[in-house]
Amino acid sequence: MQKKNTKSLTRLLSALFFSAAMCIVFTHNADAKGAAVLQPSDCIKCHSKEPRSIEENGKKHQTDVTCLDCHVEHPPEGTNAIPACSMCHSGEAHYQLENCMGCHSDPHQPLNLQIAGDITGPCLTCHEDQGFEMQDNPSKHTDVSCTFCHNVHGLIPDCSKCHEPHVAGQTTTECLACHPVHSPLMIEYPMTTPRPYCTACHEEVGELMEQTRTKHQTFTCAFCHRGEHPNVPLCRTCHGEPHSQTTHKKMPECLECHLDAHNLVK
Ligand code: HEC
Ligand code: HEC
Ligand code: HEC
Ligand code: HEC
Ligand code: HEC
Ligand code: HEC
Ligand code: HEC
Ligand code: HEC
Ligand code: HEC
Ligand code: HEC
Ligand code: HEC
Ligand code: HEC
């Protein structure tokens, strides 16, 4: 109880002092009733931190608005000293979010973002496409938040931050050639994909291909296994039926004679 009294007394005193100070500072700027009228240039006389903050990195809150556009009133007379963001920002999904200052931690440096914790929903107010891609292609990446990977806004992580490559030296760009990161199980690769990138997991097939003496020996795996992993082609897709109809009728399986797709015998 006593504490509260002391506090309100301090408040009263500071209000009195403040009103007096305002009069001293602003006697040259008065409204019709003779009360002090603040100009943007006055603020710095008593507040050093905020003007400096804006000066350093105020972005459009420096160029497009003044202190007074936001702080339309001043204590002790005015109770509406702190503006709501919605005073100027409304009408878009992003502006319906809660706790704007949870991310825009300093209204005087609005793009100085503090992105902390696991965040997904708020990101989708601007990056809807990535959200749909994740939902339409469920993978273990769908189970983590956007900020699990993008912990600083706009930062693109290397895969190696969290994964071992299949083959030493594989770069993130190469990973992305097979795995679109927001749908990593939609694995599709170009025909030029080097063989070691496949034999990392299909070692035996690689060894068989080393043995064949036919023209197949030099092919990349992806030349035949085109498109989506693990697509398996038919010999007929490329060769049709090159022998006599009698042969193909009697022995419809090409591999009855050519033995193995990878260690092809001619
Ligand atoms: C004569 C000194 C002085 C000037 C000039 C001044 N202020 Fe203040 N301002 C203060 C003091 C002292 C407080 C603390 C008052 C309080 O808490 O009751 C304060 C508080 C504030 C607050 C916080 C209000 C709250 O409710 O927490 C804002 C915002 C503010 N000032 C903005 C401004 C702006 C914008 C300007 C220029 C247009 C300005 N001030 C000019 C002295 C000044
Ligand atoms: C785009 C709107 C906007 C502009 C422009 C702006 N402010 Fe603020 N200001 C705010 C908001 C919002 C807060 C409340 C911050 C909080 O709650 O932490 C605030 C807080 C303050 C405070 C109180 C700080 C505290 O710790 O209580 C002062 C003082 C202040 N501003 C001064 C200024 C001055 C001086 C300028 C111009 C150089 C200015 N502001 C420009 C939005 C603005
Ligand atoms: C008095 C009006 C006003 C208030 C209040 C206000 N803003 Fe702004 N803000 C603007 C204007 C004007 C712009 C520039 C045009 C735009 O981007 O809409 C802007 C731009 C921004 C930008 C982009 C900055 C840039 O340089 O691209 C962010 C972020 C922002 N505001 C966040 C906030 C947040 C968060 C709040 C509440 C703490 C807030 N604003 C309160 C007027 C305001
Ligand atoms: C989860 C974090 C987060 C929250 C919460 C958040 N923002 Fe943002 N906001 C961002 C990010 C990230 C950007 C993009 C910044 C960039 O372009 O560099 C942004 C950009 C903006 C911009 C400028 C660009 C634009 O497209 O409008 C404004 C204005 C803005 N926010 C206002 C707000 C307001 C108002 C709120 C509360 C209703 C809010 N923000 C809540 C993260 C957030
Ligand atoms: C208010 C809109 C807005 C919000 C909210 C927002 N962003 Fe952004 N984001 C942008 C803009 C604008 C860019 C810059 C785009 C560009 O450079 O083409 C960007 C860029 C990015 C980039 C880099 C893109 C590139 O091509 O390098 C990533 C990654 C990103 N945002 C992730 C996120 C994540 C994660 C969140 C949630 C924490 C988020 N964004 C919230 C507007 C937003
Ligand atoms: C597993 C890590 C990871 C997760 C989770 C993740 N991203 Fe990304 N994101 C990346 C990587 C890596 C890139 C670079 C992709 C590229 O260059 O093709 C990227 C690129 C982006 C881009 C740039 C444009 C694009 O699509 O290439 C945006 C925007 C983006 N992410 C937003 C998001 C959003 C929103 C979420 C949550 C729904 C999210 N990301 C989840 C790793 C991730
Ligand atoms: C910030 C960490 C992080 C980054 C960066 C990251 N991932 Fe992942 N990724 C994970 C986690 C966690 C899992 C689930 C792992 C598990 O359960 O063992 C995963 C799983 C995967 C899976 C298996 C998906 C499934 O559903 O089985 C693939 C494929 C994958 N990541 C590829 C990539 C590629 C390619 C990149 C770079 C473009 C990348 N990741 C970047 C964290 C990450
Ligand atoms: C030539 C295409 C290709 C490249 C390049 C590639 N991957 Fe894969 N990755 C695959 C295939 C295929 C799978 C197995 C999918 C399955 O199990 O059905 C896989 C599986 C994964 C998995 C799931 C766990 C596992 O090991 O089975 C992760 C994680 C992964 N890749 C990450 C990466 C990363 C990181 C890179 C880059 C360093 C990368 N991949 C490069 C094709 C590729
Ligand atoms: C990270 C390990 C990994 C990599 C890299 C990988 N695969 Fe696979 N592959 C697997 C696994 C696991 C299976 C079996 C599960 C399945 O069907 O997805 C498989 C199955 C296959 C199948 C057999 C399908 C069937 O019906 O029997 C083919 C064909 C195949 N992969 C081709 C390739 C090609 C071509 C590449 C390189 C472009 C490649 N794989 C890269 C792990 C991998
Ligand atoms: C993606 C297309 C493709 C597929 C699938 C394919 N081949 Fe081939 N094959 C070729 C090409 C291209 C050549 C070389 C033709 C040339 O240089 O005249 C070739 C050559 C051959 C040759 C002659 C080899 C030599 O050294 O003269 C035989 C035999 C053959 N293929 C059999 C098969 C059999 C059997 C299958 C199924 C197991 C098959 N091929 C699947 C494209 C394919
Ligand atoms: C000339 C085309 C061709 C090339 C090149 C080729 N494959 Fe195949 N692959 C096939 C055909 C056709 C089949 C189906 C064989 C069958 O029906 O028994 C097959 C089957 C497979 C299978 C599943 C059955 C098995 O044998 O394990 C895997 C895995 C596979 N290939 C991986 C690879 C890898 C890895 C490479 C590169 C080292 C590769 N293939 C190169 C045509 C090819
Ligand atoms: C009855 C055994 C037999 C069957 C079944 C068979 N082949 Fe052959 N094929 C051979 C022999 C032997 C040769 C090598 C002699 C030659 O050049 O005619 C050959 C050669 C080929 C050549 C190379 C032709 C050239 O001009 O160099 C291709 C391509 C080929 N076969 C594809 C196929 C395909 C595709 C099938 C299945 C649709 C198939 N074969 C079924 C025995 C067979």
Short mmCIF file of C-alpha atoms and ligand atoms in Angstrom, two decimals, residues 92 94-95 97 103-104 111 113 115-127 130 145-157 182, ligand 5:
data_model
loop_
_atom_site.label_atom_id
_atom_site.label_comp_id
_atom_site.label_asym_id
_atom_site.label_seq_id
_atom_site.Cartn_x
_atom_site.Cartn_y
_atom_site.Cartn_z
CA GLU A 92 -3.79 -7.87 -45.48
CA HIS A 94 -0.09 -10.36 -42.51
CA TYR A 95 -1.61 -7.50 -40.59
CA LEU A 97 -1.24 -11.54 -36.96
CA CYS A 103 9.03 -10.16 -34.59
CA HIS A 104 9.31 -6.42 -35.33
CA LEU A 111 12.92 -4.39 -40.35
CA LEU A 113 13.52 -8.70 -37.11
CA ILE A 115 12.64 -14.40 -35.37
CA ALA A 116 12.70 -16.73 -32.39
CA GLY A 117 11.14 -20.12 -31.77
CA ASP A 118 9.27 -22.43 -34.13
CA ILE A 119 7.30 -20.35 -36.61
CA THR A 120 5.32 -21.53 -39.65
CA GLY A 121 1.82 -19.98 -39.86
CA PRO A 122 2.97 -16.33 -39.88
CA CYS A 123 5.47 -17.05 -42.69
CA LEU A 124 2.64 -18.30 -44.87
CA THR A 125 0.98 -14.88 -44.82
CA CYS A 126 3.60 -14.01 -47.46
CA HIS A 127 5.03 -17.34 -48.64
CA GLN A 130 6.05 -22.97 -49.91
CA SER A 145 8.81 -25.44 -38.67
CA CYS A 146 9.95 -22.98 -41.34
CA THR A 147 12.29 -21.36 -38.84
CA PHE A 148 13.87 -24.73 -38.04
CA CYS A 149 15.81 -24.10 -41.28
CA HIS A 150 15.35 -20.35 -41.88
CA ASN A 151 16.22 -19.17 -38.38
CA VAL A 152 17.14 -15.73 -39.73
CA HIS A 153 14.70 -14.17 -42.21
CA GLY A 154 15.87 -14.81 -45.77
CA LEU A 155 18.74 -17.08 -44.78
CA ILE A 156 19.13 -20.20 -46.91
CA PRO A 157 20.82 -23.06 -45.05
CA HIS A 182 10.25 -28.27 -49.54
C1 HEC B 5 5.35 -9.66 -44.82
C2 HEC B 5 5.78 -10.63 -45.75
C3 HEC B 5 6.78 -11.68 -45.31
C4 HEC B 5 6.70 -12.52 -44.24
C5 HEC B 5 5.67 -12.58 -43.15
C6 HEC B 5 7.83 -13.42 -44.36
N1 HEC B 5 8.55 -13.11 -45.47
FE1 HEC B 5 10.13 -14.12 -46.15
N2 HEC B 5 10.40 -12.75 -47.59
C7 HEC B 5 9.56 -11.67 -47.83
C8 HEC B 5 10.12 -10.85 -48.88
C9 HEC B 5 9.49 -9.60 -49.44
C10 HEC B 5 11.35 -11.47 -49.25
C11 HEC B 5 12.34 -11.02 -50.30
C12 HEC B 5 11.95 -11.72 -51.56
C13 HEC B 5 12.91 -11.53 -52.66
O1 HEC B 5 14.04 -11.06 -52.41
O2 HEC B 5 12.53 -11.93 -53.75
C14 HEC B 5 11.48 -12.66 -48.43
C15 HEC B 5 12.51 -13.57 -48.54
C16 HEC B 5 12.56 -14.79 -47.87
C17 HEC B 5 13.52 -15.84 -48.11
C18 HEC B 5 14.68 -15.80 -49.08
C19 HEC B 5 14.24 -15.97 -50.49
C20 HEC B 5 15.38 -15.97 -51.45
O3 HEC B 5 15.06 -16.15 -52.61
O4 HEC B 5 16.55 -15.81 -51.06
C21 HEC B 5 13.24 -16.85 -47.25
C22 HEC B 5 13.97 -18.15 -47.12
C23 HEC B 5 12.11 -16.42 -46.46
N3 HEC B 5 11.71 -15.18 -46.87
C24 HEC B 5 11.55 -17.18 -45.46
C25 HEC B 5 10.59 -16.69 -44.58
C26 HEC B 5 10.20 -17.34 -43.37
C27 HEC B 5 10.75 -18.65 -42.86
C28 HEC B 5 9.24 -16.56 -42.79
C29 HEC B 5 8.57 -16.77 -41.47
C30 HEC B 5 9.42 -16.62 -40.30
C31 HEC B 5 9.03 -15.42 -43.66
N4 HEC B 5 9.88 -15.53 -44.72
C32 HEC B 5 8.10 -14.41 -43.45
C33 HEC B 5 8.37 -11.42 -47.20
C34 HEC B 5 7.95 -12.05 -46.06
#
